[in-house]
PDB file of C-alpha atoms in Angstrom:
ATOM      1  CA  MET A1327      -3.438  10.054  15.607  1.00 85.00           C
ATOM      2  CA  GLU A1328      -4.321  12.654  13.017  1.00 87.00           C
ATOM      3  CA  THR A1329      -5.628  11.775   9.574  1.00 87.00           C
ATOM      4  CA  PRO A1330      -3.115  13.084   7.027  1.00 90.00           C
ATOM      5  CA  TYR A1331      -3.977  15.923   4.676  1.00 81.00           C
ATOM      6  CA  GLN A1332      -4.857  14.426   1.276  1.00 82.00           C
ATOM      7  CA  ASN A1333      -6.351  17.288  -0.730  1.00 80.00           C
ATOM      8  CA  HIS A1334      -3.188  17.512  -2.828  1.00 82.00           C
ATOM      9  CA  ILE A1335      -4.147  14.250  -4.585  1.00 82.00           C
ATOM     10  CA  ASN A1336      -6.115  14.496  -7.811  1.00 79.00           C
ATOM     11  CA  LYS A1337      -9.073  12.132  -8.033  1.00 80.00           C
ATOM     12  CA  THR A1338      -7.789  10.833 -11.365  1.00 85.00           C
ATOM     13  CA  ASP A1339      -4.616   9.648  -9.600  1.00 85.00           C
ATOM     14  CA  PHE A1340      -6.745   7.007  -7.901  1.00 89.00           C
ATOM     15  CA  ASP A1341      -7.241   5.353 -11.287  1.00 88.00           C
ATOM     16  CA  HIS A1342      -3.709   4.047 -10.723  1.00 91.00           C
ATOM     17  CA  VAL A1343      -3.314   3.934  -6.920  1.00 93.00           C
ATOM     18  CA  TYR A1344      -5.594   2.433  -4.264  1.00 89.00           C
ATOM     19  CA  GLU A1345      -7.747   5.179  -2.756  1.00 90.00           C
ATOM     20  CA  PRO A1346      -7.820   5.203   1.067  1.00 92.00           C
ATOM     21  CA  ALA A1347     -10.944   3.372   2.196  1.00 92.00           C
ATOM     22  CA  GLU A1348     -12.425   1.787   5.315  1.00 94.00           C
ATOM     23  CA  ASP A1349      -9.564  -0.691   5.632  1.00 95.00           C
ATOM     24  CA  SER A1350      -6.960   2.100   5.499  1.00 95.00           C
ATOM     25  CA  PHE A1351      -8.697   4.043   8.246  1.00 95.00           C
ATOM     26  CA  LEU A1352      -9.298   0.911  10.325  1.00 96.00           C
ATOM     27  CA  LEU A1353      -5.548   0.352  10.321  1.00 97.00           C
ATOM     28  CA  ILE A1354      -4.982   3.925  11.495  1.00 97.00           C
ATOM     29  CA  ASP A1355      -7.643   3.413  14.193  1.00 97.00           C
ATOM     30  CA  ALA A1356      -5.869   0.240  15.314  1.00 98.00           C
ATOM     31  CA  LEU A1357      -2.536   2.052  15.613  1.00 98.00           C
ATOM     32  CA  GLU A1358      -4.244   4.852  17.524  1.00 97.00           C
ATOM     33  CA  LYS A1359      -5.858   2.327  19.872  1.00 97.00           C
ATOM     34  CA  ASP A1360      -2.416   0.803  20.470  1.00 97.00           C
ATOM     35  CA  LEU A1361      -0.733   4.187  20.934  1.00 97.00           C
ATOM     36  CA  PRO A1362       0.242   3.709  24.616  1.00 97.00           C
ATOM     37  CA  TYR A1363       2.002   0.450  23.683  1.00 97.00           C
ATOM     38  CA  LEU A1364       3.721   2.081  20.711  1.00 97.00           C
ATOM     39  CA  LYS A1365       4.868   5.117  22.696  1.00 96.00           C
ATOM     40  CA  ALA A1366       6.377   2.837  25.330  1.00 97.00           C
ATOM     41  CA  LYS A1367       8.290   1.074  22.559  1.00 95.00           C
ATOM     42  CA  LYS A1368       9.768   4.347  21.241  1.00 95.00           C
ATOM     43  CA  PRO A1369      10.186   2.886  17.722  1.00 97.00           C
ATOM     44  CA  THR A1370      13.138   4.081  15.658  1.00 96.00           C
ATOM     45  CA  PHE A1371      12.792   2.318  12.296  1.00 96.00           C
ATOM     46  CA  CYS A1372       9.262   1.819  10.947  1.00 97.00           C
ATOM     47  CA  LEU A1373       8.094   0.286   7.679  1.00 98.00           C
ATOM     48  CA  GLU A1374       4.805   0.046   5.812  1.00 98.00           C
ATOM     49  CA  VAL A1375       4.698  -2.622   3.118  1.00 98.00           C
ATOM     50  CA  GLY A1376       2.426  -1.733   0.198  1.00 96.00           C
ATOM     51  CA  SER A1377       1.798   1.875   1.179  1.00 96.00           C
ATOM     52  CA  GLY A1378      -0.572   2.875  -1.636  1.00 95.00           C
ATOM     53  CA  SER A1379      -1.417   6.540  -1.107  1.00 95.00           C
ATOM     54  CA  GLY A1380       0.829   6.720   1.960  1.00 96.00           C
ATOM     55  CA  VAL A1381      -1.971   7.705   4.323  1.00 97.00           C
ATOM     56  CA  VAL A1382      -1.168   5.058   6.958  1.00 98.00           C
ATOM     57  CA  ILE A1383       2.618   5.473   7.187  1.00 98.00           C
ATOM     58  CA  THR A1384       2.184   9.255   7.109  1.00 97.00           C
ATOM     59  CA  ALA A1385      -0.281   9.107  10.008  1.00 97.00           C
ATOM     60  CA  PHE A1386       2.265   6.991  11.868  1.00 98.00           C
ATOM     61  CA  GLY A1387       5.058   9.438  11.082  1.00 97.00           C
ATOM     62  CA  MET A1388       2.942  12.368  12.296  1.00 97.00           C
ATOM     63  CA  ALA A1389       2.458  10.594  15.629  1.00 97.00           C
ATOM     64  CA  PHE A1390       6.136   9.603  15.889  1.00 97.00           C
ATOM     65  CA  PRO A1391       8.160  12.481  14.409  1.00 95.00           C
ATOM     66  CA  ASN A1392      11.418  11.106  15.833  1.00 94.00           C
ATOM     67  CA  SER A1393      11.052   7.802  13.999  1.00 96.00           C
ATOM     68  CA  PHE A1394      12.623   6.979  10.625  1.00 96.00           C
ATOM     69  CA  CYS A1395       9.764   5.937   8.336  1.00 97.00           C
ATOM     70  CA  PHE A1396      10.087   3.794   5.219  1.00 97.00           C
ATOM     71  CA  CYS A1397       7.541   2.352   2.827  1.00 97.00           C
ATOM     72  CA  THR A1398       7.548   0.054  -0.169  1.00 97.00           C
ATOM     73  CA  ASP A1399       5.126  -0.580  -3.005  1.00 97.00           C
ATOM     74  CA  ILE A1400       5.368  -2.617  -6.207  1.00 96.00           C
ATOM     75  CA  ASN A1401       3.371   0.149  -7.931  1.00 96.00           C
ATOM     76  CA  PHE A1402       5.712   3.024  -8.823  1.00 96.00           C
ATOM     77  CA  LYS A1403       2.837   5.533  -8.906  1.00 95.00           C
ATOM     78  CA  ALA A1404       1.952   4.496  -5.351  1.00 96.00           C
ATOM     79  CA  CYS A1405       5.514   5.250  -4.265  1.00 96.00           C
ATOM     80  CA  GLU A1406       5.241   8.714  -5.796  1.00 95.00           C
ATOM     81  CA  MET A1407       1.902   9.339  -4.087  1.00 95.00           C
ATOM     82  CA  SER A1408       3.163   8.081  -0.711  1.00 96.00           C
ATOM     83  CA  LEU A1409       6.108  10.452  -0.870  1.00 96.00           C
ATOM     84  CA  SER A1410       3.833  13.329  -1.860  1.00 95.00           C
ATOM     85  CA  THR A1411       1.443  12.603   1.017  1.00 96.00           C
ATOM     86  CA  ALA A1412       4.335  12.526   3.473  1.00 96.00           C
ATOM     87  CA  LEU A1413       5.790  15.790   2.189  1.00 95.00           C
ATOM     88  CA  GLN A1414       2.421  17.540   2.341  1.00 95.00           C
ATOM     89  CA  ASN A1415       2.175  16.523   6.002  1.00 95.00           C
ATOM     90  CA  LYS A1416       5.805  17.338   6.851  1.00 94.00           C
ATOM     91  CA  VAL A1417       6.770  13.717   7.475  1.00 96.00           C
ATOM     92  CA  LEU A1418      10.240  12.458   6.524  1.00 95.00           C
ATOM     93  CA  LEU A1419       9.714   9.287   4.488  1.00 96.00           C
ATOM     94  CA  ASP A1420      11.871   7.110   2.269  1.00 96.00           C
ATOM     95  CA  THR A1421       9.902   5.245  -0.401  1.00 96.00           C
ATOM     96  CA  ILE A1422      11.212   2.246  -2.312  1.00 95.00           C
ATOM     97  CA  ASN A1423       9.635   0.732  -5.418  1.00 96.00           C
ATOM     98  CA  MET A1424       9.948  -3.003  -4.802  1.00 94.00           C
ATOM     99  CA  ASP A1425       8.044  -6.243  -4.363  1.00 94.00           C
ATOM    100  CA  LEU A1426       7.255  -6.537  -0.638  1.00 94.00           C
ATOM    101  CA  VAL A1427      10.592  -6.155   1.211  1.00 92.00           C
ATOM    102  CA  SER A1428      13.037  -7.813  -1.188  1.00 82.00           C
ATOM    103  CA  CYS A1429      15.792  -5.257  -0.481  1.00 82.00           C
ATOM    104  CA  PHE A1430      15.357  -5.221   3.292  1.00 82.00           C
ATOM    105  CA  ILE A1431      16.324  -8.754   4.277  1.00 75.00           C
ATOM    106  CA  ASN A1432      18.213  -8.680   7.602  1.00 77.00           C
ATOM    107  CA  ASN A1433      17.334  -5.052   8.223  1.00 77.00           C
ATOM    108  CA  LYS A1434      15.690  -4.760  11.624  1.00 92.00           C
ATOM    109  CA  PHE A1435      12.528  -2.691  11.865  1.00 96.00           C
ATOM    110  CA  ASP A1436      10.817  -1.898  15.148  1.00 97.00           C
ATOM    111  CA  ILE A1437       7.392  -1.631  13.512  1.00 98.00           C
ATOM    112  CA  VAL A1438       6.119  -3.243  10.303  1.00 98.00           C
ATOM    113  CA  ILE A1439       2.621  -2.447   8.979  1.00 98.00           C
ATOM    114  CA  PHE A1440       0.822  -4.275   6.173  1.00 98.00           C
ATOM    115  CA  ASN A1441      -2.604  -3.772   4.617  1.00 97.00           C
ATOM    116  CA  PRO A1442      -2.283  -6.537   2.017  1.00 97.00           C
ATOM    117  CA  PRO A1443      -4.162  -7.324  -1.179  1.00 96.00           C
ATOM    118  CA  TYR A1444      -6.714  -9.499   0.619  1.00 96.00           C
ATOM    119  CA  VAL A1445      -9.500 -10.054  -1.920  1.00 94.00           C
ATOM    120  CA  VAL A1446      -9.969 -13.704  -2.880  1.00 95.00           C
ATOM    121  CA  THR A1447      -9.213 -13.963  -6.624  1.00 94.00           C
ATOM    122  CA  GLU A1448      -7.875 -16.391  -9.176  1.00 94.00           C
ATOM    123  CA  PRO A1449      -4.137 -16.924  -8.578  1.00 92.00           C
ATOM    124  CA  ALA A1450      -3.433 -15.636 -12.102  1.00 91.00           C
ATOM    125  CA  GLU A1451      -4.639 -12.180 -11.029  1.00 92.00           C
ATOM    126  CA  CYS A1452      -1.717 -11.847  -8.594  1.00 90.00           C
ATOM    127  CA  GLY A1453       1.686 -10.591  -9.629  1.00 85.00           C
ATOM    128  CA  GLY A1454       0.796  -7.304 -11.316  1.00 90.00           C
ATOM    129  CA  CYS A1455       2.423  -3.974 -10.547  1.00 92.00           C
ATOM    130  CA  GLY A1456      -0.530  -1.650 -11.174  1.00 92.00           C
ATOM    131  CA  ILE A1457      -3.563  -0.865  -9.062  1.00 91.00           C
ATOM    132  CA  GLU A1458      -4.646  -4.521  -9.190  1.00 92.00           C
ATOM    133  CA  ALA A1459      -1.679  -5.320  -6.934  1.00 93.00           C
ATOM    134  CA  SER A1460      -3.489  -3.496  -4.129  1.00 93.00           C
ATOM    135  CA  TRP A1461      -6.417  -5.896  -3.981  1.00 91.00           C
ATOM    136  CA  ALA A1462      -5.801  -9.192  -5.863  1.00 94.00           C
ATOM    137  CA  GLY A1463      -4.930 -11.739  -3.181  1.00 94.00           C
ATOM    138  CA  GLY A1464      -5.284 -15.047  -5.019  1.00 94.00           C
ATOM    139  CA  GLU A1465      -6.309 -18.197  -3.144  1.00 94.00           C
ATOM    140  CA  LYS A1466      -7.792 -17.359   0.283  1.00 96.00           C
ATOM    141  CA  GLY A1467      -6.785 -13.764  -0.518  1.00 96.00           C
ATOM    142  CA  ARG A1468      -3.489 -14.700   1.125  1.00 97.00           C
ATOM    143  CA  GLU A1469      -0.921 -15.436  -1.560  1.00 96.00           C
ATOM    144  CA  VAL A1470       0.922 -12.137  -1.075  1.00 96.00           C
ATOM    145  CA  THR A1471       0.409 -12.097   2.700  1.00 97.00           C
ATOM    146  CA  ASP A1472       1.861 -15.581   3.151  1.00 97.00           C
ATOM    147  CA  ARG A1473       4.986 -14.577   1.247  1.00 95.00           C
ATOM    148  CA  LEU A1474       5.549 -11.721   3.687  1.00 96.00           C
ATOM    149  CA  LEU A1475       4.871 -13.866   6.763  1.00 97.00           C
ATOM    150  CA  ASP A1476       7.912 -15.978   5.870  1.00 94.00           C
ATOM    151  CA  ILE A1477      10.097 -12.856   5.785  1.00 95.00           C
ATOM    152  CA  ILE A1478       8.834 -11.035   8.892  1.00 96.00           C
ATOM    153  CA  PRO A1479      11.171 -12.903  11.298  1.00 95.00           C
ATOM    154  CA  LYS A1480      14.140 -11.710   9.205  1.00 93.00           C
ATOM    155  CA  ILE A1481      13.238  -8.015   9.051  1.00 95.00           C
ATOM    156  CA  LEU A1482      11.664  -7.431  12.484  1.00 95.00           C
ATOM    157  CA  SER A1483      13.842  -6.480  15.443  1.00 95.00           C
ATOM    158  CA  PRO A1484      13.816  -8.877  18.419  1.00 94.00           C
ATOM    159  CA  ASP A1485      11.478  -6.514  20.254  1.00 94.00           C
ATOM    160  CA  GLY A1486       9.593  -5.502  17.089  1.00 96.00           C
ATOM    161  CA  THR A1487       5.875  -5.538  16.309  1.00 98.00           C
ATOM    162  CA  PHE A1488       4.001  -6.446  13.135  1.00 98.00           C
ATOM    163  CA  TYR A1489       0.503  -5.071  12.401  1.00 98.00           C
ATOM    164  CA  LEU A1490      -1.544  -6.912   9.768  1.00 98.00           C
ATOM    165  CA  LEU A1491      -5.031  -6.248   8.393  1.00 98.00           C
ATOM    166  CA  LEU A1492      -7.083  -9.233   7.230  1.00 98.00           C
ATOM    167  CA  ILE A1493     -10.667 -10.150   6.430  1.00 97.00           C
ATOM    168  CA  LYS A1494     -12.595 -13.215   7.556  1.00 96.00           C
ATOM    169  CA  GLU A1495     -12.100 -14.946   4.182  1.00 96.00           C
ATOM    170  CA  ASN A1496      -8.321 -14.869   4.734  1.00 97.00           C
ATOM    171  CA  ILE A1497      -8.789 -17.313   7.646  1.00 97.00           C
ATOM    172  CA  PRO A1498      -6.936 -15.242  10.299  1.00 98.00           C
ATOM    173  CA  LEU A1499      -6.575 -18.265  12.578  1.00 98.00           C
ATOM    174  CA  GLU A1500      -4.289 -19.902  10.006  1.00 98.00           C
ATOM    175  CA  VAL A1501      -2.156 -16.745   9.918  1.00 98.00           C
ATOM    176  CA  ILE A1502      -1.936 -16.775  13.712  1.00 98.00           C
ATOM    177  CA  GLN A1503      -0.807 -20.415  13.585  1.00 98.00           C
ATOM    178  CA  ILE A1504       1.849 -19.644  10.960  1.00 98.00           C
ATOM    179  CA  MET A1505       3.249 -16.786  13.028  1.00 98.00           C
ATOM    180  CA  SER A1506       3.126 -18.908  16.173  1.00 98.00           C
ATOM    181  CA  LYS A1507       5.484 -21.404  14.500  1.00 97.00           C
ATOM    182  CA  TYR A1508       7.934 -18.509  14.086  1.00 96.00           C
ATOM    183  CA  GLY A1509       7.676 -17.748  17.799  1.00 96.00           C
ATOM    184  CA  PHE A1510       5.226 -14.844  17.637  1.00 98.00           C
ATOM    185  CA  LYS A1511       2.374 -14.124  20.024  1.00 98.00           C
ATOM    186  CA  SER A1512      -0.749 -12.511  18.586  1.00 98.00           C
ATOM    187  CA  GLU A1513      -3.403 -10.049  19.698  1.00 97.00           C
ATOM    188  CA  THR A1514      -6.545  -8.763  18.018  1.00 97.00           C
ATOM    189  CA  ILE A1515      -6.424  -4.976  18.149  1.00 97.00           C
ATOM    190  CA  ILE A1516      -9.678  -4.099  16.414  1.00 97.00           C
ATOM    191  CA  THR A1517     -12.439  -5.635  14.284  1.00 96.00           C
ATOM    192  CA  ARG A1518     -15.105  -3.950  12.183  1.00 95.00           C
ATOM    193  CA  GLN A1519     -17.902  -5.025   9.878  1.00 93.00           C
ATOM    194  CA  VAL A1520     -17.736  -2.978   6.677  1.00 85.00           C
ATOM    195  CA  ARG A1521     -20.604  -3.851   4.332  1.00 83.00           C
ATOM    196  CA  ASN A1522     -19.887  -7.475   3.357  1.00 86.00           C
ATOM    197  CA  GLU A1523     -16.397  -7.589   4.906  1.00 88.00           C
ATOM    198  CA  GLN A1524     -15.398  -8.405   8.452  1.00 95.00           C
ATOM    199  CA  GLN A1525     -12.058  -6.640   8.824  1.00 96.00           C
ATOM    200  CA  ILE A1526      -9.564  -7.364  11.585  1.00 97.00           C
ATOM    201  CA  VAL A1527      -6.199  -5.922  12.603  1.00 98.00           C
ATOM    202  CA  LEU A1528      -3.815  -8.345  14.280  1.00 98.00           C
ATOM    203  CA  LYS A1529      -0.656  -7.517  16.205  1.00 98.00           C
ATOM    204  CA  PHE A1530       2.276  -9.946  16.346  1.00 98.00           C
ATOM    205  CA  HIS A1531       5.254  -9.754  18.694  1.00 97.00           C
ATOM    206  CA  ARG A1532       7.717 -12.153  20.271  1.00 95.00           C
TER     207      ARG A1532
END
């Protein structure tokens, strides 16, 4: 998978939108590692929740030009940047400014991707719609993630796959147990130690 062209973005724009970092590129690496599986799936409808700069969903769209790609973000500036990144890389993308997937209930996506706000913070720091929404995760760094886990069974197709990035402090085993109760199997695609963070990308499927 190619890394999308990003030189169109002004550095000052990252005062308002999460700048692609090690976690963003780990997620792309995980998708690349799982490319044979994804190609066999031939996904049609693909969604990234919380797209930020759009680098991940654009990389996916570059690898799967026949897929219909969508992304959401609670930060309107992130939606604008995601669309710009997609256009610069000739990827067709629909962006929707919303909280998680509130408008997509009962829509069936083949692939859902989420790099959540995973930093452990005070619960009061959650709920914003600016750049803080990209990192403030509340208790266990999981308050936003857990909300999405409850919705995944409703928006994922029966044969769909959900990719989720977490860190050790998020207690990934608890997430695996939650998804197991919904009937999902789990796999660890990739792990990486980045300074003081142990990052992991999990794959869930029925």
